[in-house]
Amino acid sequence: MAKIKKFFRYENVGMLFVLPAFLYMLAFVGYPIIHNIILSFQDVSAGNLVKGTRNFVLFDNYLELFGDSVFTTSLWNTLRFTVSCLVFQFIVGFALALFFSKRFSFAKPVRGILLVPWMIPITVTALMFKLLFATDIGIINFLLRSLHLIDKNIEWLTTPGTAMFALICANVWIGIPFNMILISTGLTTIPKELYESASIDGAGKVQTFWRITLPLLKPTIESVLILGFIYTFKVYDLVYVMTSGGPVNATHMLSTYSYKLSFEMFKYSKGSAVANVLLVILLFVGVFYIRATTEGEKE
């Protein structure tokens, strides 16, 4: 009894507030992850699921995956999609952050309006871009025909190369506000006295950008790129709504291929293995992010 009273002292009250969230995460995040890992080492499909026979096959599912051409394509598509989106949304977001850091009329309202794409549900954005890139009724084809840039409609979402381009455009549109707001926040932490001192010493805008702005924004840039990588690498709903991984597996990501294996082909163990590959990659990136942020705080 004395130990219980000692535990409920004032300095331990914080643990009690954290306990409900910890139990929630344990039940709805921890258990599914552990169950998924175990499932990937078993042979579970629609045939033996009803019978309840779950034979352990150890790493057979993973070895089969790395010999699967669709998995290799999905992995390559995920990396290409993620890097392409990061590059374009970071450049545009950085430029907008620099632009709106200047003091001029309507800067704050316009910056607030630009946050709307990030606030709209991804499913709604996917449906909107699916209509924009539609072959017959799409606005993109209509504008290109009106400008006499094309003679016939481009099948954006049913051609491998253009389908990936459409997905990248949609995700960049979503990610630009995220990059802009974080970089804008980082710009506010840079002391204005540094820019004043640099101007007195005769430094130009280009020199102050390379010598002051970029070095002091390094922690912010690292956070933006790593978080952007994590959010983009696990993309699912945008791809599923716009292309469903097609045409001919050309836009399959690891997440969509895992869904297809599990809920369309009913190869649950193999689908779990794909999800675990995705988990491991993001886990490494997450550890790198934690190390980068903690080292930045120490400096």
Tab-separated table of N, CA, C and O in Angstrom, residues 185-282:
chain	number	residue	atom	x	y	z
A	185	THR	N	8.465	29.188	-41.004
A	185	THR	CA	8.709	29.189	-39.565
A	185	THR	C	10.199	29.248	-39.271
A	185	THR	O	10.645	29.956	-38.356
A	186	GLY	N	10.997	28.493	-40.046
A	186	GLY	CA	12.442	28.537	-39.865
A	186	GLY	C	13.032	29.901	-40.170
A	186	GLY	O	13.972	30.348	-39.496
A	187	LEU	N	12.472	30.593	-41.164
A	187	LEU	CA	12.981	31.924	-41.517
A	187	LEU	C	12.742	32.934	-40.403
A	187	LEU	O	13.546	33.862	-40.220
A	188	THR	N	11.658	32.766	-39.658
A	188	THR	CA	11.373	33.708	-38.564
A	188	THR	C	12.352	33.568	-37.409
A	188	THR	O	12.461	34.477	-36.581
A	189	THR	N	13.057	32.452	-37.321
A	189	THR	CA	14.016	32.247	-36.229
A	189	THR	C	15.389	32.857	-36.515
A	189	THR	O	16.225	32.904	-35.625
A	190	ILE	N	15.610	33.301	-37.743
A	190	ILE	CA	16.899	33.912	-38.094
A	190	ILE	C	16.896	35.370	-37.645
A	190	ILE	O	16.015	36.143	-38.060
A	191	PRO	N	17.826	35.786	-36.805
A	191	PRO	CA	17.858	37.179	-36.328
A	191	PRO	C	18.032	38.166	-37.481
A	191	PRO	O	18.892	37.985	-38.341
A	192	LYS	N	17.227	39.208	-37.496
A	192	LYS	CA	17.319	40.211	-38.546
A	192	LYS	C	18.613	41.021	-38.455
A	192	LYS	O	19.048	41.613	-39.443
A	193	GLU	N	19.220	41.028	-37.260
A	193	GLU	CA	20.457	41.782	-37.094
A	193	GLU	C	21.573	41.235	-37.983
A	193	GLU	O	22.467	41.984	-38.406
A	194	LEU	N	21.520	39.931	-38.258
A	194	LEU	CA	22.546	39.340	-39.123
A	194	LEU	C	22.470	39.922	-40.528
A	194	LEU	O	23.504	40.211	-41.153
A	195	TYR	N	21.249	40.077	-41.042
A	195	TYR	CA	21.085	40.651	-42.375
A	195	TYR	C	21.491	42.125	-42.400
A	195	TYR	O	22.086	42.599	-43.377
A	196	GLU	N	21.196	42.838	-41.306
A	196	GLU	CA	21.583	44.245	-41.235
A	196	GLU	C	23.095	44.388	-41.202
A	196	GLU	O	23.668	45.256	-41.884
A	197	SER	N	23.748	43.522	-40.433
A	197	SER	CA	25.212	43.564	-40.369
A	197	SER	C	25.827	43.210	-41.721
A	197	SER	O	26.820	43.819	-42.147
A	198	ALA	N	25.237	42.232	-42.390
A	198	ALA	CA	25.756	41.824	-43.698
A	198	ALA	C	25.599	42.937	-44.729
A	198	ALA	O	26.492	43.168	-45.556
A	199	SER	N	24.478	43.654	-44.693
A	199	SER	CA	24.278	44.755	-45.649
A	199	SER	C	25.240	45.897	-45.384
A	199	SER	O	25.723	46.555	-46.320
A	200	ILE	N	25.537	46.149	-44.105
A	200	ILE	CA	26.509	47.192	-43.770
A	200	ILE	C	27.897	46.822	-44.291
A	200	ILE	O	28.654	47.677	-44.767
A	201	ASP	N	28.224	45.516	-44.240
A	201	ASP	CA	29.526	45.051	-44.735
A	201	ASP	C	29.578	44.960	-46.250
A	201	ASP	O	30.611	44.596	-46.815
A	202	GLY	N	28.467	45.262	-46.918
A	202	GLY	CA	28.453	45.280	-48.373
A	202	GLY	C	28.051	43.974	-49.032
A	202	GLY	O	28.234	43.814	-50.242
A	203	ALA	N	27.487	43.043	-48.251
A	203	ALA	CA	27.075	41.756	-48.827
A	203	ALA	C	25.774	41.922	-49.600
A	203	ALA	O	24.854	42.620	-49.157
A	204	GLY	N	25.686	41.276	-50.764
A	204	GLY	CA	24.483	41.323	-51.580
A	204	GLY	C	23.474	40.285	-51.142
A	204	GLY	O	23.714	39.492	-50.218
A	205	LYS	N	22.316	40.264	-51.828
A	205	LYS	CA	21.255	39.319	-51.474
A	205	LYS	C	21.680	37.876	-51.729
A	205	LYS	O	21.333	36.982	-50.957
A	206	VAL	N	22.421	37.650	-52.803
A	206	VAL	CA	22.875	36.289	-53.103
A	206	VAL	C	23.845	35.800	-52.038
A	206	VAL	O	23.781	34.652	-51.583
A	207	GLN	N	24.762	36.668	-51.619
A	207	GLN	CA	25.735	36.283	-50.597
A	207	GLN	C	25.070	36.017	-49.257
A	207	GLN	O	25.407	35.047	-48.568
A	208	THR	N	24.111	36.882	-48.864
A	208	THR	CA	23.418	36.653	-47.591
A	208	THR	C	22.593	35.372	-47.622
A	208	THR	O	22.436	34.695	-46.610
A	209	PHE	N	22.066	35.045	-48.822
A	209	PHE	CA	21.288	33.807	-48.936
A	209	PHE	C	22.178	32.593	-48.714
A	209	PHE	O	21.818	31.684	-47.964
A	210	TRP	N	23.356	32.557	-49.358
A	210	TRP	CA	24.244	31.399	-49.256
A	210	TRP	C	25.026	31.364	-47.949
A	210	TRP	O	25.362	30.293	-47.463
A	211	ARG	N	25.318	32.519	-47.378
A	211	ARG	CA	26.166	32.569	-46.178
A	211	ARG	C	25.375	32.649	-44.871
A	211	ARG	O	25.904	32.293	-43.822
A	212	ILE	N	24.126	33.130	-44.945
A	212	ILE	CA	23.350	33.303	-43.708
A	212	ILE	C	22.089	32.434	-43.718
A	212	ILE	O	21.880	31.610	-42.823
A	213	THR	N	21.250	32.643	-44.747
A	213	THR	CA	19.941	31.977	-44.757
A	213	THR	C	20.062	30.461	-44.802
A	213	THR	O	19.507	29.757	-43.948
A	214	LEU	N	20.788	29.940	-45.787
A	214	LEU	CA	20.882	28.477	-45.937
A	214	LEU	C	21.552	27.800	-44.740
A	214	LEU	O	21.035	26.795	-44.235
A	215	PRO	N	22.718	28.291	-44.259
A	215	PRO	CA	23.341	27.614	-43.100
A	215	PRO	C	22.449	27.597	-41.862
A	215	PRO	O	22.385	26.589	-41.149
A	216	LEU	N	21.760	28.713	-41.584
A	216	LEU	CA	20.913	28.767	-40.395
A	216	LEU	C	19.604	27.998	-40.571
A	216	LEU	O	18.942	27.659	-39.582
A	217	LEU	N	19.236	27.739	-41.819
A	217	LEU	CA	18.025	26.946	-42.085
A	217	LEU	C	18.311	25.449	-42.189
A	217	LEU	O	17.391	24.675	-42.458
A	218	LYS	N	19.549	25.041	-41.995
A	218	LYS	CA	19.915	23.636	-42.169
A	218	LYS	C	19.056	22.694	-41.320
A	218	LYS	O	18.552	21.688	-41.840
A	219	PRO	N	18.847	22.947	-40.006
A	219	PRO	CA	17.986	22.035	-39.224
A	219	PRO	C	16.559	21.971	-39.764
A	219	PRO	O	15.953	20.899	-39.810
A	220	THR	N	16.027	23.117	-40.193
A	220	THR	CA	14.669	23.141	-40.744
A	220	THR	C	14.595	22.371	-42.047
A	220	THR	O	13.640	21.604	-42.287
A	221	ILE	N	15.589	22.553	-42.910
A	221	ILE	CA	15.607	21.864	-44.201
A	221	ILE	C	15.687	20.354	-43.996
A	221	ILE	O	15.008	19.577	-44.676
A	222	GLU	N	16.527	19.917	-43.049
A	222	GLU	CA	16.634	18.489	-42.757
A	222	GLU	C	15.290	17.923	-42.298
A	222	GLU	O	14.873	16.852	-42.752
A	223	SER	N	14.616	18.659	-41.410
A	223	SER	CA	13.322	18.192	-40.914
A	223	SER	C	12.293	18.128	-42.035
A	223	SER	O	11.526	17.165	-42.145
A	224	VAL	N	12.270	19.161	-42.890
A	224	VAL	CA	11.308	19.203	-43.992
A	224	VAL	C	11.522	18.036	-44.950
A	224	VAL	O	10.574	17.356	-45.352
A	225	LEU	N	12.778	17.779	-45.306
A	225	LEU	CA	13.065	16.721	-46.277
A	225	LEU	C	12.791	15.336	-45.700
A	225	LEU	O	12.223	14.469	-46.377
A	226	ILE	N	13.167	15.116	-44.450
A	226	ILE	CA	12.969	13.788	-43.858
A	226	ILE	C	11.491	13.516	-43.611
A	226	ILE	O	10.979	12.435	-43.927
A	227	LEU	N	10.774	14.498	-43.057
A	227	LEU	CA	9.335	14.316	-42.850
A	227	LEU	C	8.610	14.173	-44.183
A	227	LEU	O	7.687	13.362	-44.318
A	228	GLY	N	9.038	14.961	-45.180
A	228	GLY	CA	8.443	14.833	-46.503
A	228	GLY	C	8.687	13.463	-47.103
A	228	GLY	O	7.802	12.901	-47.763
A	229	PHE	N	9.879	12.923	-46.878
A	229	PHE	CA	10.185	11.578	-47.377
A	229	PHE	C	9.255	10.550	-46.725
A	229	PHE	O	8.707	9.674	-47.411
A	230	ILE	N	9.060	10.656	-45.416
A	230	ILE	CA	8.217	9.687	-44.703
A	230	ILE	C	6.773	9.776	-45.188
A	230	ILE	O	6.129	8.756	-45.485
A	231	TYR	N	6.238	10.993	-45.289
A	231	TYR	CA	4.848	11.160	-45.715
A	231	TYR	C	4.638	10.697	-47.150
A	231	TYR	O	3.599	10.109	-47.486
A	232	THR	N	5.620	10.969	-48.011
A	232	THR	CA	5.458	10.641	-49.430
A	232	THR	C	5.709	9.164	-49.699
A	232	THR	O	5.037	8.555	-50.536
A	233	PHE	N	6.668	8.576	-49.009
A	233	PHE	CA	7.053	7.193	-49.269
A	233	PHE	C	5.920	6.221	-48.958
A	233	PHE	O	5.802	5.180	-49.593
A	234	LYS	N	5.065	6.560	-47.996
A	234	LYS	CA	3.981	5.652	-47.605
A	234	LYS	C	2.651	6.014	-48.273
A	234	LYS	O	1.586	5.611	-47.815
A	235	VAL	N	2.732	6.772	-49.378
A	235	VAL	CA	1.510	7.207	-50.056
A	235	VAL	C	0.674	5.994	-50.476
A	235	VAL	O	1.202	4.991	-50.932
A	236	TYR	N	-0.633	6.127	-50.281
A	236	TYR	CA	-1.532	5.034	-50.676
A	236	TYR	C	-2.810	5.571	-51.332
A	236	TYR	O	-3.120	5.250	-52.487
A	237	ASP	N	-3.561	6.395	-50.580
A	237	ASP	CA	-4.887	6.805	-51.042
A	237	ASP	C	-4.841	7.597	-52.337
A	237	ASP	O	-5.704	7.419	-53.208
A	238	LEU	N	-3.832	8.452	-52.511
A	238	LEU	CA	-3.727	9.241	-53.740
A	238	LEU	C	-3.570	8.327	-54.961
A	238	LEU	O	-4.257	8.499	-55.969
A	239	VAL	N	-2.678	7.341	-54.838
A	239	VAL	CA	-2.422	6.426	-55.950
A	239	VAL	C	-3.617	5.521	-56.188
A	239	VAL	O	-4.014	5.278	-57.345
A	240	TYR	N	-4.217	5.024	-55.121
A	240	TYR	CA	-5.323	4.079	-55.279
A	240	TYR	C	-6.513	4.735	-55.970
A	240	TYR	O	-7.166	4.119	-56.824
A	241	VAL	N	-6.810	5.985	-55.620
A	241	VAL	CA	-7.965	6.662	-56.211
A	241	VAL	C	-7.692	7.044	-57.663
A	241	VAL	O	-8.555	6.885	-58.523
A	242	MET	N	-6.480	7.521	-57.955
A	242	MET	CA	-6.201	8.029	-59.297
A	242	MET	C	-5.921	6.925	-60.314
A	242	MET	O	-6.420	6.958	-61.434
A	243	THR	N	-5.111	5.929	-59.946
A	243	THR	CA	-4.706	4.915	-60.937
A	243	THR	C	-4.877	3.481	-60.452
A	243	THR	O	-4.802	2.560	-61.270
A	244	SER	N	-5.032	3.270	-59.149
A	244	SER	CA	-5.113	1.908	-58.575
A	244	SER	C	-3.887	1.060	-58.924
A	244	SER	O	-3.976	-0.161	-59.028
A	245	GLY	N	-2.759	1.719	-59.135
A	245	GLY	CA	-1.527	0.996	-59.456
A	245	GLY	C	-1.303	0.767	-60.925
A	245	GLY	O	-0.248	0.283	-61.333
A	246	GLY	N	-2.277	1.076	-61.747
A	246	GLY	CA	-2.143	0.859	-63.194
A	246	GLY	C	-1.546	2.063	-63.890
A	246	GLY	O	-1.188	3.047	-63.232
A	247	PRO	N	-1.429	2.002	-65.198
A	247	PRO	CA	-1.745	0.836	-66.054
A	247	PRO	C	-0.605	-0.177	-66.069
A	247	PRO	O	0.566	0.182	-66.060
A	248	VAL	N	-0.947	-1.432	-66.054
A	248	VAL	CA	-0.005	-2.567	-66.091
A	248	VAL	C	1.047	-2.412	-65.003
A	248	VAL	O	2.254	-2.473	-65.267
A	249	ASN	N	0.606	-2.149	-63.764
A	249	ASN	CA	1.484	-2.047	-62.600
A	249	ASN	C	2.489	-0.892	-62.694
A	249	ASN	O	3.455	-0.855	-61.934
A	250	ALA	N	2.277	0.053	-63.607
A	250	ALA	CA	3.261	1.116	-63.833
A	250	ALA	C	3.308	2.126	-62.696
A	250	ALA	O	4.321	2.810	-62.529
A	251	THR	N	2.242	2.242	-61.919
A	251	THR	CA	2.229	3.202	-60.817
A	251	THR	C	2.027	2.531	-59.460
A	251	THR	O	1.642	3.191	-58.493
A	252	HIS	N	2.260	1.238	-59.399
A	252	HIS	CA	2.153	0.552	-58.110
A	252	HIS	C	3.251	1.026	-57.169
A	252	HIS	O	4.429	1.084	-57.536
A	253	MET	N	2.872	1.397	-55.943
A	253	MET	CA	3.803	1.697	-54.865
A	253	MET	C	3.819	0.508	-53.914
A	253	MET	O	3.013	-0.418	-54.043
A	254	LEU	N	4.718	0.532	-52.963
A	254	LEU	CA	4.777	-0.567	-51.998
A	254	LEU	C	3.459	-0.697	-51.247
A	254	LEU	O	2.990	-1.811	-50.987
A	255	SER	N	2.857	0.426	-50.905
A	255	SER	CA	1.600	0.384	-50.146
A	255	SER	C	0.461	-0.199	-50.976
A	255	SER	O	-0.310	-1.037	-50.494
A	256	THR	N	0.342	0.237	-52.235
A	256	THR	CA	-0.755	-0.263	-53.068
A	256	THR	C	-0.545	-1.725	-53.463
A	256	THR	O	-1.507	-2.483	-53.589
A	257	TYR	N	0.716	-2.124	-53.640
A	257	TYR	CA	0.981	-3.527	-53.980
A	257	TYR	C	0.700	-4.428	-52.785
A	257	TYR	O	0.194	-5.546	-52.943
A	258	SER	N	1.005	-3.939	-51.590
A	258	SER	CA	0.677	-4.693	-50.385
A	258	SER	C	-0.834	-4.879	-50.266
A	258	SER	O	-1.316	-5.967	-49.922
A	259	TYR	N	-1.592	-3.823	-50.561
A	259	TYR	CA	-3.052	-3.916	-50.518
A	259	TYR	C	-3.561	-4.919	-51.565
A	259	TYR	O	-4.461	-5.717	-51.282
A	260	LYS	N	-2.998	-4.854	-52.770
A	260	LYS	CA	-3.436	-5.747	-53.839
A	260	LYS	C	-3.179	-7.208	-53.473
A	260	LYS	O	-4.053	-8.067	-53.662
A	261	LEU	N	-1.996	-7.497	-52.925
A	261	LEU	CA	-1.675	-8.868	-52.542
A	261	LEU	C	-2.597	-9.366	-51.437
A	261	LEU	O	-3.058	-10.513	-51.466
A	262	SER	N	-2.899	-8.498	-50.474
A	262	SER	CA	-3.666	-8.931	-49.308
A	262	SER	C	-5.157	-9.017	-49.570
A	262	SER	O	-5.810	-9.989	-49.181
A	263	PHE	N	-5.735	-8.010	-50.242
A	263	PHE	CA	-7.195	-7.906	-50.313
A	263	PHE	C	-7.773	-8.117	-51.712
A	263	PHE	O	-8.990	-8.101	-51.869
A	264	GLU	N	-6.909	-8.275	-52.717
A	264	GLU	CA	-7.407	-8.608	-54.046
A	264	GLU	C	-6.952	-9.999	-54.489
A	264	GLU	O	-7.722	-10.734	-55.094
A	265	MET	N	-5.698	-10.345	-54.159
A	265	MET	CA	-5.179	-11.666	-54.505
A	265	MET	C	-5.231	-12.621	-53.310
A	265	MET	O	-4.946	-13.802	-53.452
A	266	PHE	N	-5.554	-12.085	-52.122
A	266	PHE	CA	-5.719	-12.866	-50.898
A	266	PHE	C	-4.458	-13.635	-50.503
A	266	PHE	O	-4.526	-14.705	-49.899
A	267	LYS	N	-3.303	-13.075	-50.824
A	267	LYS	CA	-2.020	-13.614	-50.361
A	267	LYS	C	-1.585	-12.785	-49.163
A	267	LYS	O	-0.746	-11.891	-49.254
A	268	TYR	N	-2.176	-13.095	-48.014
A	268	TYR	CA	-2.031	-12.239	-46.843
A	268	TYR	C	-0.591	-12.177	-46.337
A	268	TYR	O	-0.108	-11.103	-45.960
A	269	SER	N	0.081	-13.288	-46.326
A	269	SER	CA	1.449	-13.315	-45.811
A	269	SER	C	2.401	-12.533	-46.712
A	269	SER	O	3.258	-11.781	-46.235
A	270	LYS	N	2.234	-12.682	-48.004
A	270	LYS	CA	3.088	-11.962	-48.940
A	270	LYS	C	2.795	-10.460	-48.877
A	270	LYS	O	3.720	-9.632	-48.946
A	271	GLY	N	1.535	-10.095	-48.727
A	271	GLY	CA	1.183	-8.690	-48.563
A	271	GLY	C	1.762	-8.111	-47.291
A	271	GLY	O	2.214	-6.956	-47.263
A	272	SER	N	1.776	-8.911	-46.221
A	272	SER	CA	2.385	-8.467	-44.965
A	272	SER	C	3.881	-8.267	-45.124
A	272	SER	O	4.456	-7.343	-44.537
A	273	ALA	N	4.522	-9.113	-45.903
A	273	ALA	CA	5.957	-8.976	-46.136
A	273	ALA	C	6.277	-7.663	-46.848
A	273	ALA	O	7.243	-6.974	-46.510
A	274	VAL	N	5.448	-7.294	-47.829
A	274	VAL	CA	5.651	-6.014	-48.530
A	274	VAL	C	5.479	-4.851	-47.554
A	274	VAL	O	6.266	-3.893	-47.555
A	275	ALA	N	4.464	-4.935	-46.699
A	275	ALA	CA	4.234	-3.875	-45.714
A	275	ALA	C	5.402	-3.768	-44.742
A	275	ALA	O	5.776	-2.665	-44.317
A	276	ASN	N	6.005	-4.889	-44.392
A	276	ASN	CA	7.139	-4.869	-43.475
A	276	ASN	C	8.390	-4.282	-44.118
A	276	ASN	O	9.193	-3.632	-43.448
A	277	VAL	N	8.560	-4.507	-45.420
A	277	VAL	CA	9.672	-3.852	-46.131
A	277	VAL	C	9.498	-2.346	-46.068
A	277	VAL	O	10.448	-1.593	-45.808
A	278	LEU	N	8.280	-1.886	-46.281
A	278	LEU	CA	7.967	-0.464	-46.178
A	278	LEU	C	8.231	0.043	-44.762
A	278	LEU	O	8.798	1.129	-44.569
A	279	LEU	N	7.857	-0.749	-43.766
A	279	LEU	CA	8.058	-0.381	-42.366
A	279	LEU	C	9.539	-0.247	-42.037
A	279	LEU	O	9.954	0.715	-41.372
A	280	VAL	N	10.344	-1.185	-42.493
A	280	VAL	CA	11.778	-1.162	-42.188
A	280	VAL	C	12.445	0.066	-42.805
A	280	VAL	O	13.268	0.743	-42.160
A	281	ILE	N	12.100	0.386	-44.049
A	281	ILE	CA	12.690	1.551	-44.716
A	281	ILE	C	12.337	2.826	-43.959
A	281	ILE	O	13.202	3.672	-43.679
A	282	LEU	N	11.062	2.974	-43.594
A	282	LEU	CA	10.635	4.166	-42.865
A	282	LEU	C	11.206	4.196	-41.459
A	282	LEU	O	11.453	5.278	-40.905
